[in-house]
Amino acid sequence: MSRRNIKLGGLLIILLILNLVILNFVHLNMSNTVNMELKIRSTDGDSFQVFYKNIGEWSLDNSEIVDYTKPNDSEVLLYKIPLETNSLRLDLGTITTTMTIESLQIKDLNFKLDLINQCMKNELEKNQIEKFENIGKQISVVTSGNDP
């Protein structure tokens, strides 16, 4: 193989790598959402709803509902959250149950933000939560199921 062919092959490899990097960068900037992952284990199947907002009031239009379908097993529930969001609200089902939130994260290709320690306890009465307890890197929750 000649030096010219080796140089040409090296140049093609460099161009291919640059192309992949540029396409990855363009793809990241085109996305207007991030993923929220809720890993949960509960005694019962139920629906979990995430509300998101930038300004204004909470609304059903700015929410997503995902079903938990594996009672007594861990399951990861995935939500798409708009980038302009500055507040999240997690409604923990519609029935009385005991659950463990094993992880709660906002993720994208370039970052991961752990929210488990950011959960607020000051709204317990509003959110029909009877028990809320941090256990290491998890949260144990008992809900009343009286979500209006």
mmCIF file with all atom_site columns, C-alpha atoms in Angstrom:
data_model
loop_
_atom_site.group_PDB
_atom_site.id
_atom_site.type_symbol
_atom_site.label_atom_id
_atom_site.label_alt_id
_atom_site.label_comp_id
_atom_site.label_asym_id
_atom_site.label_entity_id
_atom_site.label_seq_id
_atom_site.pdbx_PDB_ins_code
_atom_site.Cartn_x
_atom_site.Cartn_y
_atom_site.Cartn_z
_atom_site.occupancy
_atom_site.B_iso_or_equiv
_atom_site.pdbx_formal_charge
_atom_site.auth_seq_id
_atom_site.auth_comp_id
_atom_site.auth_asym_id
_atom_site.auth_atom_id
_atom_site.pdbx_PDB_model_num
ATOM 1   C CA . MET A 1 1   ? 0.000   0.000  0.000  1.00 0.00 ? 1   MET A CA 1
ATOM 2   C CA . SER A 1 2   ? 1.412   3.392  -0.944 1.00 0.00 ? 2   SER A CA 1
ATOM 3   C CA . ARG A 1 3   ? 1.900   6.315  1.407  1.00 0.00 ? 3   ARG A CA 1
ATOM 4   C CA . ARG A 1 4   ? -0.701  8.224  -0.551 1.00 0.00 ? 4   ARG A CA 1
ATOM 5   C CA . ASN A 1 5   ? -3.342  5.534  0.086  1.00 0.00 ? 5   ASN A CA 1
ATOM 6   C CA . ILE A 1 6   ? -2.444  5.426  3.792  1.00 0.00 ? 6   ILE A CA 1
ATOM 7   C CA . LYS A 1 7   ? -2.779  9.223  4.053  1.00 0.00 ? 7   LYS A CA 1
ATOM 8   C CA . LEU A 1 8   ? -6.061  9.134  2.150  1.00 0.00 ? 8   LEU A CA 1
ATOM 9   C CA . GLY A 1 9   ? -7.380  6.358  4.425  1.00 0.00 ? 9   GLY A CA 1
ATOM 10  C CA . GLY A 1 10  ? -6.345  8.329  7.535  1.00 0.00 ? 10  GLY A CA 1
ATOM 11  C CA . LEU A 1 11  ? -8.019  11.459 6.186  1.00 0.00 ? 11  LEU A CA 1
ATOM 12  C CA . LEU A 1 12  ? -11.235 9.522  5.500  1.00 0.00 ? 12  LEU A CA 1
ATOM 13  C CA . ILE A 1 13  ? -11.221 8.159  9.063  1.00 0.00 ? 13  ILE A CA 1
ATOM 14  C CA . ILE A 1 14  ? -10.722 11.683 10.485 1.00 0.00 ? 14  ILE A CA 1
ATOM 15  C CA . LEU A 1 15  ? -13.562 13.025 8.303  1.00 0.00 ? 15  LEU A CA 1
ATOM 16  C CA . LEU A 1 16  ? -15.823 10.170 9.413  1.00 0.00 ? 16  LEU A CA 1
ATOM 17  C CA . ILE A 1 17  ? -15.107 10.893 13.092 1.00 0.00 ? 17  ILE A CA 1
ATOM 18  C CA . LEU A 1 18  ? -15.720 14.626 12.599 1.00 0.00 ? 18  LEU A CA 1
ATOM 19  C CA . ASN A 1 19  ? -18.949 13.868 10.774 1.00 0.00 ? 19  ASN A CA 1
ATOM 20  C CA . LEU A 1 20  ? -20.181 11.679 13.658 1.00 0.00 ? 20  LEU A CA 1
ATOM 21  C CA . VAL A 1 21  ? -19.269 14.356 16.223 1.00 0.00 ? 21  VAL A CA 1
ATOM 22  C CA . ILE A 1 22  ? -21.051 17.079 14.247 1.00 0.00 ? 22  ILE A CA 1
ATOM 23  C CA . LEU A 1 23  ? -24.160 14.949 13.701 1.00 0.00 ? 23  LEU A CA 1
ATOM 24  C CA . ASN A 1 24  ? -24.262 14.083 17.412 1.00 0.00 ? 24  ASN A CA 1
ATOM 25  C CA . PHE A 1 25  ? -23.937 17.776 18.345 1.00 0.00 ? 25  PHE A CA 1
ATOM 26  C CA . VAL A 1 26  ? -26.667 18.832 15.908 1.00 0.00 ? 26  VAL A CA 1
ATOM 27  C CA . HIS A 1 27  ? -28.955 16.076 17.196 1.00 0.00 ? 27  HIS A CA 1
ATOM 28  C CA . LEU A 1 28  ? -28.457 17.180 20.808 1.00 0.00 ? 28  LEU A CA 1
ATOM 29  C CA . ASN A 1 29  ? -29.254 20.786 19.994 1.00 0.00 ? 29  ASN A CA 1
ATOM 30  C CA . MET A 1 30  ? -32.372 19.827 18.030 1.00 0.00 ? 30  MET A CA 1
ATOM 31  C CA . SER A 1 31  ? -33.944 17.990 20.961 1.00 0.00 ? 31  SER A CA 1
ATOM 32  C CA . ASN A 1 32  ? -36.342 20.136 22.967 1.00 0.00 ? 32  ASN A CA 1
ATOM 33  C CA . THR A 1 33  ? -36.877 17.576 25.748 1.00 0.00 ? 33  THR A CA 1
ATOM 34  C CA . VAL A 1 34  ? -34.924 15.650 28.354 1.00 0.00 ? 34  VAL A CA 1
ATOM 35  C CA . ASN A 1 35  ? -35.806 12.301 29.869 1.00 0.00 ? 35  ASN A CA 1
ATOM 36  C CA . MET A 1 36  ? -37.004 11.865 33.417 1.00 0.00 ? 36  MET A CA 1
ATOM 37  C CA . GLU A 1 37  ? -36.573 8.346  34.768 1.00 0.00 ? 37  GLU A CA 1
ATOM 38  C CA . LEU A 1 38  ? -38.515 7.211  37.813 1.00 0.00 ? 38  LEU A CA 1
ATOM 39  C CA . LYS A 1 39  ? -37.452 3.804  39.131 1.00 0.00 ? 39  LYS A CA 1
ATOM 40  C CA . ILE A 1 40  ? -40.134 2.566  41.482 1.00 0.00 ? 40  ILE A CA 1
ATOM 41  C CA . ARG A 1 41  ? -41.264 -0.540 43.345 1.00 0.00 ? 41  ARG A CA 1
ATOM 42  C CA . SER A 1 42  ? -44.829 -0.620 44.660 1.00 0.00 ? 42  SER A CA 1
ATOM 43  C CA . THR A 1 43  ? -47.220 -3.119 46.175 1.00 0.00 ? 43  THR A CA 1
ATOM 44  C CA . ASP A 1 44  ? -49.834 -2.329 43.510 1.00 0.00 ? 44  ASP A CA 1
ATOM 45  C CA . GLY A 1 45  ? -50.004 -1.358 39.851 1.00 0.00 ? 45  GLY A CA 1
ATOM 46  C CA . ASP A 1 46  ? -51.097 2.224  39.234 1.00 0.00 ? 46  ASP A CA 1
ATOM 47  C CA . SER A 1 47  ? -50.584 5.307  37.063 1.00 0.00 ? 47  SER A CA 1
ATOM 48  C CA . PHE A 1 48  ? -47.994 7.953  37.924 1.00 0.00 ? 48  PHE A CA 1
ATOM 49  C CA . GLN A 1 49  ? -48.326 11.448 36.535 1.00 0.00 ? 49  GLN A CA 1
ATOM 50  C CA . VAL A 1 50  ? -45.629 14.090 36.126 1.00 0.00 ? 50  VAL A CA 1
ATOM 51  C CA . PHE A 1 51  ? -46.606 17.738 35.753 1.00 0.00 ? 51  PHE A CA 1
ATOM 52  C CA . TYR A 1 52  ? -44.109 20.263 34.428 1.00 0.00 ? 52  TYR A CA 1
ATOM 53  C CA . LYS A 1 53  ? -44.254 24.030 34.094 1.00 0.00 ? 53  LYS A CA 1
ATOM 54  C CA . ASN A 1 54  ? -42.163 27.067 33.391 1.00 0.00 ? 54  ASN A CA 1
ATOM 55  C CA . ILE A 1 55  ? -44.600 29.705 34.660 1.00 0.00 ? 55  ILE A CA 1
ATOM 56  C CA . GLY A 1 56  ? -48.261 29.671 35.631 1.00 0.00 ? 56  GLY A CA 1
ATOM 57  C CA . GLU A 1 57  ? -50.388 26.950 37.154 1.00 0.00 ? 57  GLU A CA 1
ATOM 58  C CA . TRP A 1 58  ? -50.171 23.161 36.881 1.00 0.00 ? 58  TRP A CA 1
ATOM 59  C CA . SER A 1 59  ? -52.307 21.822 34.029 1.00 0.00 ? 59  SER A CA 1
ATOM 60  C CA . LEU A 1 60  ? -53.188 18.467 32.503 1.00 0.00 ? 60  LEU A CA 1
ATOM 61  C CA . ASP A 1 61  ? -51.906 19.745 29.149 1.00 0.00 ? 61  ASP A CA 1
ATOM 62  C CA . ASN A 1 62  ? -48.433 19.982 30.687 1.00 0.00 ? 62  ASN A CA 1
ATOM 63  C CA . SER A 1 63  ? -48.283 16.510 32.125 1.00 0.00 ? 63  SER A CA 1
ATOM 64  C CA . GLU A 1 64  ? -47.597 12.919 31.201 1.00 0.00 ? 64  GLU A CA 1
ATOM 65  C CA . ILE A 1 65  ? -49.068 9.729  32.691 1.00 0.00 ? 65  ILE A CA 1
ATOM 66  C CA . VAL A 1 66  ? -47.165 6.430  32.705 1.00 0.00 ? 66  VAL A CA 1
ATOM 67  C CA . ASP A 1 67  ? -48.469 3.126  34.079 1.00 0.00 ? 67  ASP A CA 1
ATOM 68  C CA . TYR A 1 68  ? -46.571 1.068  36.634 1.00 0.00 ? 68  TYR A CA 1
ATOM 69  C CA . THR A 1 69  ? -47.388 -2.547 35.730 1.00 0.00 ? 69  THR A CA 1
ATOM 70  C CA . LYS A 1 70  ? -45.079 -4.747 37.830 1.00 0.00 ? 70  LYS A CA 1
ATOM 71  C CA . PRO A 1 71  ? -46.365 -4.896 41.422 1.00 0.00 ? 71  PRO A CA 1
ATOM 72  C CA . ASN A 1 72  ? -43.620 -5.808 43.919 1.00 0.00 ? 72  ASN A CA 1
ATOM 73  C CA . ASP A 1 73  ? -40.923 -5.484 41.214 1.00 0.00 ? 73  ASP A CA 1
ATOM 74  C CA . SER A 1 74  ? -38.772 -2.521 40.219 1.00 0.00 ? 74  SER A CA 1
ATOM 75  C CA . GLU A 1 75  ? -39.799 -0.752 37.037 1.00 0.00 ? 75  GLU A CA 1
ATOM 76  C CA . VAL A 1 76  ? -38.385 2.312  35.285 1.00 0.00 ? 76  VAL A CA 1
ATOM 77  C CA . LEU A 1 77  ? -41.030 4.789  34.133 1.00 0.00 ? 77  LEU A CA 1
ATOM 78  C CA . LEU A 1 78  ? -39.879 7.191  31.405 1.00 0.00 ? 78  LEU A CA 1
ATOM 79  C CA . TYR A 1 79  ? -41.184 10.726 30.901 1.00 0.00 ? 79  TYR A CA 1
ATOM 80  C CA . LYS A 1 80  ? -40.304 13.404 28.322 1.00 0.00 ? 80  LYS A CA 1
ATOM 81  C CA . ILE A 1 81  ? -39.820 16.810 29.966 1.00 0.00 ? 81  ILE A CA 1
ATOM 82  C CA . PRO A 1 82  ? -39.570 20.043 27.913 1.00 0.00 ? 82  PRO A CA 1
ATOM 83  C CA . LEU A 1 83  ? -36.227 21.861 28.256 1.00 0.00 ? 83  LEU A CA 1
ATOM 84  C CA . GLU A 1 84  ? -37.855 25.125 29.366 1.00 0.00 ? 84  GLU A CA 1
ATOM 85  C CA . THR A 1 85  ? -39.306 23.445 32.490 1.00 0.00 ? 85  THR A CA 1
ATOM 86  C CA . ASN A 1 86  ? -38.345 24.925 35.849 1.00 0.00 ? 86  ASN A CA 1
ATOM 87  C CA . SER A 1 87  ? -40.783 23.069 38.147 1.00 0.00 ? 87  SER A CA 1
ATOM 88  C CA . LEU A 1 88  ? -41.846 19.431 38.358 1.00 0.00 ? 88  LEU A CA 1
ATOM 89  C CA . ARG A 1 89  ? -44.639 17.784 40.305 1.00 0.00 ? 89  ARG A CA 1
ATOM 90  C CA . LEU A 1 90  ? -44.895 14.008 40.662 1.00 0.00 ? 90  LEU A CA 1
ATOM 91  C CA . ASP A 1 91  ? -48.315 12.556 41.523 1.00 0.00 ? 91  ASP A CA 1
ATOM 92  C CA . LEU A 1 92  ? -47.755 9.154  43.103 1.00 0.00 ? 92  LEU A CA 1
ATOM 93  C CA . GLY A 1 93  ? -50.759 7.201  41.891 1.00 0.00 ? 93  GLY A CA 1
ATOM 94  C CA . THR A 1 94  ? -54.473 7.115  42.566 1.00 0.00 ? 94  THR A CA 1
ATOM 95  C CA . ILE A 1 95  ? -54.818 4.335  45.161 1.00 0.00 ? 95  ILE A CA 1
ATOM 96  C CA . THR A 1 96  ? -53.608 3.650  48.695 1.00 0.00 ? 96  THR A CA 1
ATOM 97  C CA . THR A 1 97  ? -50.283 1.869  48.382 1.00 0.00 ? 97  THR A CA 1
ATOM 98  C CA . THR A 1 98  ? -46.768 1.525  49.750 1.00 0.00 ? 98  THR A CA 1
ATOM 99  C CA . MET A 1 99  ? -43.897 2.227  47.372 1.00 0.00 ? 99  MET A CA 1
ATOM 100 C CA . THR A 1 100 ? -40.175 2.817  47.214 1.00 0.00 ? 100 THR A CA 1
ATOM 101 C CA . ILE A 1 101 ? -38.758 5.417  44.856 1.00 0.00 ? 101 ILE A CA 1
ATOM 102 C CA . GLU A 1 102 ? -35.421 3.800  44.026 1.00 0.00 ? 102 GLU A CA 1
ATOM 103 C CA . SER A 1 103 ? -34.190 6.599  41.770 1.00 0.00 ? 103 SER A CA 1
ATOM 104 C CA . LEU A 1 104 ? -35.417 9.781  40.159 1.00 0.00 ? 104 LEU A CA 1
ATOM 105 C CA . GLN A 1 105 ? -33.210 11.321 37.477 1.00 0.00 ? 105 GLN A CA 1
ATOM 106 C CA . ILE A 1 106 ? -33.224 13.817 34.646 1.00 0.00 ? 106 ILE A CA 1
ATOM 107 C CA . LYS A 1 107 ? -31.034 12.425 31.857 1.00 0.00 ? 107 LYS A CA 1
ATOM 108 C CA . ASP A 1 108 ? -29.746 13.274 28.431 1.00 0.00 ? 108 ASP A CA 1
ATOM 109 C CA . LEU A 1 109 ? -26.811 12.022 26.402 1.00 0.00 ? 109 LEU A CA 1
ATOM 110 C CA . ASN A 1 110 ? -24.403 14.435 28.092 1.00 0.00 ? 110 ASN A CA 1
ATOM 111 C CA . PHE A 1 111 ? -25.663 14.712 31.656 1.00 0.00 ? 111 PHE A CA 1
ATOM 112 C CA . LYS A 1 112 ? -27.497 13.022 34.513 1.00 0.00 ? 112 LYS A CA 1
ATOM 113 C CA . LEU A 1 113 ? -29.105 14.892 37.425 1.00 0.00 ? 113 LEU A CA 1
ATOM 114 C CA . ASP A 1 114 ? -30.125 12.889 40.492 1.00 0.00 ? 114 ASP A CA 1
ATOM 115 C CA . LEU A 1 115 ? -33.337 14.327 41.980 1.00 0.00 ? 115 LEU A CA 1
ATOM 116 C CA . ILE A 1 116 ? -33.877 11.862 44.830 1.00 0.00 ? 116 ILE A CA 1
ATOM 117 C CA . ASN A 1 117 ? -32.481 14.299 47.415 1.00 0.00 ? 117 ASN A CA 1
ATOM 118 C CA . GLN A 1 118 ? -34.412 17.227 45.919 1.00 0.00 ? 118 GLN A CA 1
ATOM 119 C CA . CYS A 1 119 ? -37.842 15.815 46.786 1.00 0.00 ? 119 CYS A CA 1
ATOM 120 C CA . MET A 1 120 ? -39.744 18.294 48.922 1.00 0.00 ? 120 MET A CA 1
ATOM 121 C CA . LYS A 1 121 ? -41.623 17.180 52.015 1.00 0.00 ? 121 LYS A CA 1
ATOM 122 C CA . ASN A 1 122 ? -43.362 20.507 52.618 1.00 0.00 ? 122 ASN A CA 1
ATOM 123 C CA . GLU A 1 123 ? -46.333 19.652 50.380 1.00 0.00 ? 123 GLU A CA 1
ATOM 124 C CA . LEU A 1 124 ? -47.291 16.311 51.942 1.00 0.00 ? 124 LEU A CA 1
ATOM 125 C CA . GLU A 1 125 ? -50.856 17.238 52.818 1.00 0.00 ? 125 GLU A CA 1
ATOM 126 C CA . LYS A 1 126 ? -51.563 18.571 49.335 1.00 0.00 ? 126 LYS A CA 1
ATOM 127 C CA . ASN A 1 127 ? -50.204 15.436 47.708 1.00 0.00 ? 127 ASN A CA 1
ATOM 128 C CA . GLN A 1 128 ? -52.063 12.852 49.826 1.00 0.00 ? 128 GLN A CA 1
ATOM 129 C CA . ILE A 1 129 ? -48.846 11.377 51.220 1.00 0.00 ? 129 ILE A CA 1
ATOM 130 C CA . GLU A 1 130 ? -49.229 9.696  54.603 1.00 0.00 ? 130 GLU A CA 1
ATOM 131 C CA . LYS A 1 131 ? -45.573 8.732  55.074 1.00 0.00 ? 131 LYS A CA 1
ATOM 132 C CA . PHE A 1 132 ? -42.410 10.039 53.437 1.00 0.00 ? 132 PHE A CA 1
ATOM 133 C CA . GLU A 1 133 ? -39.050 8.718  54.609 1.00 0.00 ? 133 GLU A CA 1
ATOM 134 C CA . ASN A 1 134 ? -35.547 8.960  53.151 1.00 0.00 ? 134 ASN A CA 1
ATOM 135 C CA . ILE A 1 135 ? -33.783 5.606  53.390 1.00 0.00 ? 135 ILE A CA 1
ATOM 136 C CA . GLY A 1 136 ? -30.251 6.061  52.113 1.00 0.00 ? 136 GLY A CA 1
ATOM 137 C CA . LYS A 1 137 ? -30.562 6.870  48.411 1.00 0.00 ? 137 LYS A CA 1
ATOM 138 C CA . GLN A 1 138 ? -34.205 5.793  48.245 1.00 0.00 ? 138 GLN A CA 1
ATOM 139 C CA . ILE A 1 139 ? -37.507 7.192  49.479 1.00 0.00 ? 139 ILE A CA 1
ATOM 140 C CA . SER A 1 140 ? -40.227 5.141  51.130 1.00 0.00 ? 140 SER A CA 1
ATOM 141 C CA . VAL A 1 141 ? -43.737 6.514  50.545 1.00 0.00 ? 141 VAL A CA 1
ATOM 142 C CA . VAL A 1 142 ? -47.231 5.555  51.717 1.00 0.00 ? 142 VAL A CA 1
ATOM 143 C CA . THR A 1 143 ? -50.051 7.299  49.820 1.00 0.00 ? 143 THR A CA 1
ATOM 144 C CA . SER A 1 144 ? -53.683 7.704  50.803 1.00 0.00 ? 144 SER A CA 1
ATOM 145 C CA . GLY A 1 145 ? -54.959 7.385  47.239 1.00 0.00 ? 145 GLY A CA 1
ATOM 146 C CA . ASN A 1 146 ? -57.243 10.402 47.570 1.00 0.00 ? 146 ASN A CA 1
ATOM 147 C CA . ASP A 1 147 ? -55.924 12.237 44.537 1.00 0.00 ? 147 ASP A CA 1
ATOM 148 C CA . PRO A 1 148 ? -58.731 14.555 43.380 1.00 0.00 ? 148 PRO A CA 1
#
